[in-house]
Amino acid sequence: MGAVQDKQRRKGRFVPWTLLAMWVAVIALAGPFAGKLGDAEQNRPVDYLPNSADSTQVAKIQDRLPGGESTDLVLVYHRDGGLTGADKATAQRQVDEVAAAHELSARPEAVPSKDGATLMYPVSTTEPGQDEEKQSALVEDVRETVRGSDGLSAEVGGPGGLQADMREVFGSLDGPLLYTTVAVVAVLLIVIYRSPVLWLVPLVTAGVANALAMAVTYGLHEWFGTQVTGQSTGVTNILVFGAGTDYALLLVSRYREELRRIERPYDAMRAAIRGCGPAVLASSGTVAVGLLCLLAADLNSSRGMGPSGTVGVLSALAAMMTLLPALLVLLGRRVFWPLVPAFGSQPKERRSIFAAMGGSAGRRPLTVLGVGALLLGALALGTLNLSGSLKNEDSFTETPESISATETLATAFPERGSQPIELVVPTAKADSALRAVRGTEGVAQAERGRSGEGWTEIAVIADAPPESAAETATIEALRTTVDEGYVGGPSAQLIDLKDTNASDRMIVIPLVLGAVLLILVVLLRSLVAPLILVAAVVAVWGAALGIGGLVFEPVFGFAGNDPALPLLSFVFLVALGVDYGIFLMHRMREESLSGLEPAPAALKALRTTGGVIASAGLVLAATFSVLINMPLVSLVEMGFVIAVGVLLDTFLVRTYLVTSASVALKRKVWWPGPLSKAPAPVEAPREREPAGVA
């Protein structure tokens, strides 16, 4: 017996140190590659576009034309009340300086507005090619030259200016987003653990997991060409810290329980991992599989988020199930100071809020279930107030120079477009295509551009403002007219984004639902319980989107919603929301296997896991709410919807609706598994008759 104990004691010292050494080696190898991920980000419009769309083909063909991708700018000069002669001279001098400093495709010609208050100079160059840094440097150099004074405003807009502003925003996200996320998680962990040391252990572990995720994502980009964008990198950082901290909360909570029953920390950690490990594995597997379903999307930005998000979740899982236990065991019980769980002690019996919630759900389960369902349904009606797809000019929370220039042009030239519709047609048919384009209704101007690689550009100006219904009709008409070419440009890209997101939803959403349902069936050995959980998270998604519809325009002042919002919010809310259902249902199943009837098992599961689920929900909601402070409307909307959805899921659906449904259904919740059948009655042994009695 003593030899066995000595062996266990040596193992308890050896395994944690081995795991720690392994992670030190992993970070030493991964660190240099993690630092290169920012250089791999691709934030051009074509990097977000759908693969099969016309606008994507236009961008790809333009990359192959002489000089590569063109940078198209619009220089805008404006003075309220009308431009003076000195203003026009200043504008011409600055335009000449731009032409002298850069290789322009043609000499810029002034286009005056009818009221004489605005001058527009279209500028196009292939000088920087496809190099994003050179494109941004070119725009910055032009902006240094084009300057107003004394009431004369001078702005640089156009597609090239918009792309430069977009790249600047995405380039500024990584640092602030990561630091803010770390700070939010740190504060919440300090409040939850009430310990000066314990909070640091899961936070450091999450940081290690994030570095590993960045390195692996960079490797996938280099080896397999996986798409990496500023959006996917930012969301993955949040996912690693949010989901990773959730797993840590569950493990640490169970570890604290086991330390009261088991003397040695190593043995207590083994028991904790055995107890909560299946739930954490199923939870992370659900999120990973849900995100991988995004690979079926046609939209580049959505499809690229699948692998990077999956890598983030699996990195968080690996770190929280190996590095975190090793650190906790090595630090011993003292890591919980001042609330150290002593061996053999009992936690203080307190009437928790979750016991009260469970009591109300247990007394009137059908009433609670009905009221909750009606509330979620009413909130979901807010989706009817979602105000349509965002225009480029409405994509920022603050107004950059390119958007300000667009607004000035829209006021000055209401009768025509201020940005080109870009066509590419086979060179052999360029002349006939140009004649057909000029004869298309809604076309104000069409000019032949570059030729090469068997293709020719045609730049079209519509007689309607950019991204208006009339311009959209013109683009659709051109796509009908130019049957052997492609129609692109900023406005066409928005049309393709909207259409592709709609078709992606029809493919990805059923895949996510099917994958998540399958994992839950395997984990819970039931069909009914998984259906309850899936129905609950879908209801949460609808309610969260509905709340977004009620506040985006009236409160935030947004003029539309990102076309990708419904799909991405669905994937994240379903995959992450099921996490909490797994934590609750797995504990409920554990209690049922120990002999409790379904109703008491459901209430005990809520009582024991309610606190950790609430803490995990608060952490996850807080991490996604970091996106609300970002300068892009699409990120603000996604962060808001996911944060609200997680809170609804944590404090309404898990605590009330899932518990009420489980109490109401009793053993049927585990149908058709073994737990759905009542245990066979145990017959009492019959008493023997005394010997000699007839």
PDB file of N, CA, C and O in Angstrom, residues 60-87:
ATOM      1  N   LYS A  60     -10.245  40.328 -59.451  1.00  0.00           N
ATOM      2  CA  LYS A  60      -9.167  39.395 -59.795  1.00  0.00           C
ATOM      3  C   LYS A  60      -8.598  39.684 -61.178  1.00  0.00           C
ATOM      4  O   LYS A  60      -7.376  39.620 -61.387  1.00  0.00           O
ATOM      5  N   ILE A  61      -9.458  39.985 -62.139  1.00  0.00           N
ATOM      6  CA  ILE A  61      -8.979  40.299 -63.488  1.00  0.00           C
ATOM      7  C   ILE A  61      -8.198  41.604 -63.485  1.00  0.00           C
ATOM      8  O   ILE A  61      -7.154  41.729 -64.148  1.00  0.00           O
ATOM      9  N   GLN A  62      -8.659  42.604 -62.739  1.00  0.00           N
ATOM     10  CA  GLN A  62      -7.942  43.879 -62.666  1.00  0.00           C
ATOM     11  C   GLN A  62      -6.550  43.697 -62.082  1.00  0.00           C
ATOM     12  O   GLN A  62      -5.616  44.407 -62.457  1.00  0.00           O
ATOM     13  N   ASP A  63      -6.393  42.733 -61.149  1.00  0.00           N
ATOM     14  CA  ASP A  63      -5.067  42.462 -60.600  1.00  0.00           C
ATOM     15  C   ASP A  63      -4.092  42.010 -61.687  1.00  0.00           C
ATOM     16  O   ASP A  63      -2.887  42.251 -61.589  1.00  0.00           O
ATOM     17  N   ARG A  64      -4.619  41.348 -62.749  1.00  0.00           N
ATOM     18  CA  ARG A  64      -3.750  40.815 -63.799  1.00  0.00           C
ATOM     19  C   ARG A  64      -3.510  41.798 -64.936  1.00  0.00           C
ATOM     20  O   ARG A  64      -2.668  41.557 -65.789  1.00  0.00           O
ATOM     21  N   LEU A  65      -4.260  42.897 -64.958  1.00  0.00           N
ATOM     22  CA  LEU A  65      -4.086  43.893 -66.022  1.00  0.00           C
ATOM     23  C   LEU A  65      -2.769  44.639 -65.833  1.00  0.00           C
ATOM     24  O   LEU A  65      -2.184  44.623 -64.747  1.00  0.00           O
ATOM     25  N   PRO A  66      -2.249  45.302 -66.885  1.00  0.00           N
ATOM     26  CA  PRO A  66      -0.978  46.033 -66.766  1.00  0.00           C
ATOM     27  C   PRO A  66      -0.986  46.994 -65.582  1.00  0.00           C
ATOM     28  O   PRO A  66      -1.901  47.803 -65.430  1.00  0.00           O
ATOM     29  N   GLY A  67       0.024  46.874 -64.734  1.00  0.00           N
ATOM     30  CA  GLY A  67       0.102  47.715 -63.547  1.00  0.00           C
ATOM     31  C   GLY A  67      -0.594  47.121 -62.342  1.00  0.00           C
ATOM     32  O   GLY A  67      -0.455  47.616 -61.233  1.00  0.00           O
ATOM     33  N   GLY A  68      -1.389  46.052 -62.551  1.00  0.00           N
ATOM     34  CA  GLY A  68      -2.089  45.426 -61.441  1.00  0.00           C
ATOM     35  C   GLY A  68      -3.312  46.213 -61.021  1.00  0.00           C
ATOM     36  O   GLY A  68      -3.915  46.951 -61.802  1.00  0.00           O
ATOM     37  N   GLU A  69      -3.669  46.082 -59.760  1.00  0.00           N
ATOM     38  CA  GLU A  69      -4.865  46.737 -59.242  1.00  0.00           C
ATOM     39  C   GLU A  69      -4.706  48.258 -59.283  1.00  0.00           C
ATOM     40  O   GLU A  69      -3.667  48.798 -58.895  1.00  0.00           O
ATOM     41  N   SER A  70      -5.734  48.940 -59.754  1.00  0.00           N
ATOM     42  CA  SER A  70      -5.681  50.402 -59.798  1.00  0.00           C
ATOM     43  C   SER A  70      -6.187  50.988 -58.487  1.00  0.00           C
ATOM     44  O   SER A  70      -7.027  50.398 -57.810  1.00  0.00           O
ATOM     45  N   THR A  71      -5.641  52.143 -58.138  1.00  0.00           N
ATOM     46  CA  THR A  71      -6.115  52.898 -56.975  1.00  0.00           C
ATOM     47  C   THR A  71      -6.878  54.101 -57.500  1.00  0.00           C
ATOM     48  O   THR A  71      -6.298  54.982 -58.137  1.00  0.00           O
ATOM     49  N   ASP A  72      -8.185  54.109 -57.276  1.00  0.00           N
ATOM     50  CA  ASP A  72      -9.055  55.160 -57.813  1.00  0.00           C
ATOM     51  C   ASP A  72      -9.459  56.111 -56.700  1.00  0.00           C
ATOM     52  O   ASP A  72     -10.037  55.692 -55.689  1.00  0.00           O
ATOM     53  N   LEU A  73      -9.143  57.388 -56.896  1.00  0.00           N
ATOM     54  CA  LEU A  73      -9.442  58.416 -55.908  1.00  0.00           C
ATOM     55  C   LEU A  73     -10.314  59.503 -56.521  1.00  0.00           C
ATOM     56  O   LEU A  73     -10.383  59.635 -57.743  1.00  0.00           O
ATOM     57  N   VAL A  74     -10.962  60.259 -55.662  1.00  0.00           N
ATOM     58  CA  VAL A  74     -11.703  61.439 -56.082  1.00  0.00           C
ATOM     59  C   VAL A  74     -11.270  62.585 -55.176  1.00  0.00           C
ATOM     60  O   VAL A  74     -11.411  62.497 -53.953  1.00  0.00           O
ATOM     61  N   LEU A  75     -10.710  63.644 -55.782  1.00  0.00           N
ATOM     62  CA  LEU A  75     -10.308  64.831 -55.024  1.00  0.00           C
ATOM     63  C   LEU A  75     -11.477  65.805 -55.040  1.00  0.00           C
ATOM     64  O   LEU A  75     -11.983  66.152 -56.114  1.00  0.00           O
ATOM     65  N   VAL A  76     -11.905  66.233 -53.868  1.00  0.00           N
ATOM     66  CA  VAL A  76     -13.124  67.037 -53.744  1.00  0.00           C
ATOM     67  C   VAL A  76     -12.786  68.377 -53.080  1.00  0.00           C
ATOM     68  O   VAL A  76     -12.270  68.404 -51.954  1.00  0.00           O
ATOM     69  N   TYR A  77     -13.084  69.468 -53.797  1.00  0.00           N
ATOM     70  CA  TYR A  77     -12.898  70.820 -53.257  1.00  0.00           C
ATOM     71  C   TYR A  77     -14.272  71.469 -53.126  1.00  0.00           C
ATOM     72  O   TYR A  77     -15.081  71.415 -54.058  1.00  0.00           O
ATOM     73  N   HIS A  78     -14.517  72.111 -51.984  1.00  0.00           N
ATOM     74  CA  HIS A  78     -15.842  72.672 -51.739  1.00  0.00           C
ATOM     75  C   HIS A  78     -15.749  73.913 -50.863  1.00  0.00           C
ATOM     76  O   HIS A  78     -14.944  73.970 -49.919  1.00  0.00           O
ATOM     77  N   ARG A  79     -16.571  74.909 -51.215  1.00  0.00           N
ATOM     78  CA  ARG A  79     -16.735  76.090 -50.357  1.00  0.00           C
ATOM     79  C   ARG A  79     -18.215  76.436 -50.330  1.00  0.00           C
ATOM     80  O   ARG A  79     -18.854  76.560 -51.384  1.00  0.00           O
ATOM     81  N   ASP A  80     -18.768  76.557 -49.125  1.00  0.00           N
ATOM     82  CA  ASP A  80     -20.160  76.981 -48.995  1.00  0.00           C
ATOM     83  C   ASP A  80     -20.333  78.357 -49.629  1.00  0.00           C
ATOM     84  O   ASP A  80     -19.552  79.281 -49.363  1.00  0.00           O
ATOM     85  N   GLY A  81     -21.342  78.503 -50.468  1.00  0.00           N
ATOM     86  CA  GLY A  81     -21.587  79.770 -51.130  1.00  0.00           C
ATOM     87  C   GLY A  81     -20.927  79.898 -52.480  1.00  0.00           C
ATOM     88  O   GLY A  81     -21.217  80.844 -53.231  1.00  0.00           O
ATOM     89  N   GLY A  82     -20.043  78.978 -52.838  1.00  0.00           N
ATOM     90  CA  GLY A  82     -19.424  79.000 -54.159  1.00  0.00           C
ATOM     91  C   GLY A  82     -17.919  79.148 -54.098  1.00  0.00           C
ATOM     92  O   GLY A  82     -17.366  79.862 -53.251  1.00  0.00           O
ATOM     93  N   LEU A  83     -17.229  78.461 -55.022  1.00  0.00           N
ATOM     94  CA  LEU A  83     -15.775  78.523 -55.107  1.00  0.00           C
ATOM     95  C   LEU A  83     -15.335  79.835 -55.735  1.00  0.00           C
ATOM     96  O   LEU A  83     -15.947  80.328 -56.685  1.00  0.00           O
ATOM     97  N   THR A  84     -14.260  80.410 -55.221  1.00  0.00           N
ATOM     98  CA  THR A  84     -13.706  81.637 -55.796  1.00  0.00           C
ATOM     99  C   THR A  84     -12.664  81.287 -56.846  1.00  0.00           C
ATOM    100  O   THR A  84     -12.245  80.122 -56.979  1.00  0.00           O
ATOM    101  N   GLY A  85     -12.201  82.281 -57.564  1.00  0.00           N
ATOM    102  CA  GLY A  85     -11.142  82.060 -58.539  1.00  0.00           C
ATOM    103  C   GLY A  85      -9.878  81.562 -57.876  1.00  0.00           C
ATOM    104  O   GLY A  85      -9.169  80.692 -58.409  1.00  0.00           O
ATOM    105  N   ALA A  86      -9.568  82.096 -56.692  1.00  0.00           N
ATOM    106  CA  ALA A  86      -8.384  81.648 -55.965  1.00  0.00           C
ATOM    107  C   ALA A  86      -8.528  80.188 -55.541  1.00  0.00           C
ATOM    108  O   ALA A  86      -7.554  79.424 -55.557  1.00  0.00           O
ATOM    109  N   ASP A  87      -9.761  79.787 -55.173  1.00  0.00           N
ATOM    110  CA  ASP A  87     -10.003  78.381 -54.803  1.00  0.00           C
ATOM    111  C   ASP A  87      -9.712  77.454 -55.980  1.00  0.00           C
ATOM    112  O   ASP A  87      -9.053  76.420 -55.822  1.00  0.00           O
TER     113      ASP A  87
END
